[in-house]
XYZ file of C-alpha atoms in Angstrom:
211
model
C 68.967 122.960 113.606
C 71.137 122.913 116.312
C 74.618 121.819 114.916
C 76.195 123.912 112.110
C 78.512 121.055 111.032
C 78.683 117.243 110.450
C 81.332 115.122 110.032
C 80.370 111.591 108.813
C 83.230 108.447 108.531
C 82.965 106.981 105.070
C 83.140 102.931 105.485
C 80.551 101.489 107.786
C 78.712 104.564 108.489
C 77.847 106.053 104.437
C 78.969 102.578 102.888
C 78.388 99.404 103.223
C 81.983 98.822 101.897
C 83.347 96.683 104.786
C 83.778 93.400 102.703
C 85.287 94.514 99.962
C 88.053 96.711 101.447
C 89.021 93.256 103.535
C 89.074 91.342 100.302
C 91.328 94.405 98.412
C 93.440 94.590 101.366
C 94.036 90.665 101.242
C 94.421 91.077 97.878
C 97.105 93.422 98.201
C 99.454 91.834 100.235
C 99.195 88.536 98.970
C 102.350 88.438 97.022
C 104.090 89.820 100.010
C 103.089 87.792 102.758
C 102.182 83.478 103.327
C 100.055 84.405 106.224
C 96.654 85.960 105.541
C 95.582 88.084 108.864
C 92.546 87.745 110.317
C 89.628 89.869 110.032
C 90.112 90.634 113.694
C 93.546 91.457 112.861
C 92.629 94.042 110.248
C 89.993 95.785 111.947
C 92.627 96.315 114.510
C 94.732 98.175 112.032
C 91.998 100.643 110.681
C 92.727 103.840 111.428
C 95.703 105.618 109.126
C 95.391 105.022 105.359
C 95.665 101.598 103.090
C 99.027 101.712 102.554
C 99.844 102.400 106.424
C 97.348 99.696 107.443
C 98.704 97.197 104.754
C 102.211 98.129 106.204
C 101.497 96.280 109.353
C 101.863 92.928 107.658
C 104.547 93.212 104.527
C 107.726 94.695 104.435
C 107.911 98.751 104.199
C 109.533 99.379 100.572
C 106.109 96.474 99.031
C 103.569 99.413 100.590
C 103.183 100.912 96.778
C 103.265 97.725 95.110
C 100.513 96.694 97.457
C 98.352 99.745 97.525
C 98.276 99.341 93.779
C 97.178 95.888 94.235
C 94.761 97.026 96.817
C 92.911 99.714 94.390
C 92.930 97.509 91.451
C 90.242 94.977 92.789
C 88.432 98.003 94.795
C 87.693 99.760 91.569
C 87.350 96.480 89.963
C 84.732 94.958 92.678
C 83.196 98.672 93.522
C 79.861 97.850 92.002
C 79.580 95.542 95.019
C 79.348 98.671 97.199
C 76.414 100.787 97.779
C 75.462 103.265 100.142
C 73.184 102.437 102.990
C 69.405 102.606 102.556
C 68.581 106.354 103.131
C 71.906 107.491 103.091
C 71.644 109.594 100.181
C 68.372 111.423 101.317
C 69.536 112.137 104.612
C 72.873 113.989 103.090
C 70.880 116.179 100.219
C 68.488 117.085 103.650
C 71.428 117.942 105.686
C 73.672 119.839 102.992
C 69.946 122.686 102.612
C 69.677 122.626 106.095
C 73.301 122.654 107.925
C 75.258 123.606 105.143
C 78.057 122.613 105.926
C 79.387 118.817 105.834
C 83.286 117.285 105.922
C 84.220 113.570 105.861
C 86.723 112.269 107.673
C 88.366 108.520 106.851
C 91.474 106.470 107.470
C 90.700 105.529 103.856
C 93.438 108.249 101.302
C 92.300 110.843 99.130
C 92.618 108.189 96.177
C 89.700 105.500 97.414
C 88.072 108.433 99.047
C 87.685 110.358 96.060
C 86.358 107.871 93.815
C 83.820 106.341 96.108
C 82.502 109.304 96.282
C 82.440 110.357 92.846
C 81.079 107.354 91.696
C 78.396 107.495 94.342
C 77.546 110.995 93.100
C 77.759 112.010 96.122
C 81.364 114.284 96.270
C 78.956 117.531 95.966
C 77.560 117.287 99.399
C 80.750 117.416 100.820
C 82.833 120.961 101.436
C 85.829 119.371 103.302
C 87.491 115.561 102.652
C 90.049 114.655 105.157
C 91.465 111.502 104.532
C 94.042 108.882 106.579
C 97.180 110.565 104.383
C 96.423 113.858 105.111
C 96.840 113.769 108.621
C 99.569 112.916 111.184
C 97.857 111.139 113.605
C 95.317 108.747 112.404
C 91.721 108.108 114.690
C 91.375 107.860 116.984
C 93.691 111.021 117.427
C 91.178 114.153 116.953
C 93.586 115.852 114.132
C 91.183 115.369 111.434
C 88.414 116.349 112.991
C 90.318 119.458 114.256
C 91.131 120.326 111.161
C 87.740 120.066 109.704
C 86.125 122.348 112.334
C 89.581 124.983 110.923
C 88.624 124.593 107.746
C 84.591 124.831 107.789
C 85.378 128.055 110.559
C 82.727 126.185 113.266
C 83.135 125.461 116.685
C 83.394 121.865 118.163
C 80.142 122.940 120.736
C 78.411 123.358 117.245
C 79.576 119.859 115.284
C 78.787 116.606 115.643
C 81.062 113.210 113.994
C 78.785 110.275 112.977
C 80.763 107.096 112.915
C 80.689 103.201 113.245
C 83.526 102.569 115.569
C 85.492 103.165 118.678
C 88.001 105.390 117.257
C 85.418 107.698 115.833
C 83.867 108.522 119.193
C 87.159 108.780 120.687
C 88.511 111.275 118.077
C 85.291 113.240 118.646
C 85.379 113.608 122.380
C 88.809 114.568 122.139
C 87.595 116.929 119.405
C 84.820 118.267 122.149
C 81.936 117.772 119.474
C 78.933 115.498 119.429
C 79.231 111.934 118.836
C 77.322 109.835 117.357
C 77.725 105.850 117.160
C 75.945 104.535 113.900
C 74.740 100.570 114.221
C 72.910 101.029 110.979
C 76.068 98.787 109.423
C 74.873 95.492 111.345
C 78.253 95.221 112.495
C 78.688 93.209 115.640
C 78.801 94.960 119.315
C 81.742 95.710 120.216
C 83.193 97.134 123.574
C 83.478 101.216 123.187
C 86.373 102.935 124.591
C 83.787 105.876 125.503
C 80.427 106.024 125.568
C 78.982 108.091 122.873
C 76.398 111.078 123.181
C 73.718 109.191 120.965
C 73.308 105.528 119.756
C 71.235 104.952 116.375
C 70.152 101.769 114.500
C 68.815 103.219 111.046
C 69.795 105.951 108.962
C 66.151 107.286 109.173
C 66.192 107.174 113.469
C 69.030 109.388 112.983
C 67.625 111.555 110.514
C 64.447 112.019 112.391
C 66.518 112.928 115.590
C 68.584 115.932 113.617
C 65.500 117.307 112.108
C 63.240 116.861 115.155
């Protein structure tokens, strides 16, 4: 295989989590706020972790209070979530043949963590960087810096697989591979910069790495 890394995004791209984290994250703030924001409005604020994102619409010092709000109902409505169709194949494929595989999220270590334990999928992963272990959030290319430090591989030999703008943007600025996944169903959107590759199912994508 050609690439001796991947990085995947966790929500949208390995789980079809998307409702759920909107509902926590309304849930969070609700004792904080009278005005609900928009979907619109939090997809806008994606990028650093929950409580950064949640900080956007309460008052600083309620970002704990809220956060613990916030992971209440996700562990409490996590059952909801599964990973895509495929999703779990394709990693146990690419872990024997690329060895090497990080995640990189907005979502914090806490969330991250248990998704993936619960999925039982934490094993396939050698690197987690999550939205409070960086500086810069995504679309800045810290994280994915860092992964490419930490897993010792160039960015000519990694590719990130994600659902949004800021994941192809941190990956260009990275200087590895990007990859756009549609497999979420989410509606287009305008891209900030065009991707390398475009894919619809977990399976295209599979097929193209293993070609």
């Amino acid at each position: 295989m050609k690439y001796k890394a991947i990085i995947f995004d966790r929500d949208g791209t390995l789980f079809n989590s998307l409702p759920v984290i909107l509902r926590s994250f309304n849930y969070g703030i609700e004792p904080f706020t009278s005005k609900r924001p928009t979907d619109a409005e939090w997809f806008a604020a994606f990028g650093p972790d929950e409580q950064e994102v949640m900080g956007k619409f309460i008052p600083a010092d309620k970002k704990p209070e809220a956060f613990k709000r916030f992971f209440e109902y996700y562990q409490g409505h996590f059952s909801e979530i599964q990973l895509y169709p495929h999703v779990r194949e394709m990693l146990a494929r690419v872990k024997q043949a690329v060895g090497k595989i990080a995640l990189f999220t907005g979502g914090g270590r806490t969330s991250t963590e248990f998704c993936l334990r619960e999925q039982k999928i934490l094993y396939y992963f050698d690197v987690l960087i999550t939205g409070d272990e960086v500086i810069n959030p995504k679309p800045h290319p810290e994280g994915i810096l860092k992964a490419l430090q930490t897993l010792s591989v160039d960015a000519h030999e990694a590719m990130i697989v994600g659902d949004a703008g800021a994941d192809i943007l941190a990956g260009k600025d990275a200087g590895v591979t990007t990859v756009l996944a549609r497999w979420g169903g989410a509606p287009p959107f305008d891209l900030p910069s065009r991707p390398d590759y475009i894919f619809n199912t977990v399976s295209a994508f599979e097929e193209f790495l293993f070609r």
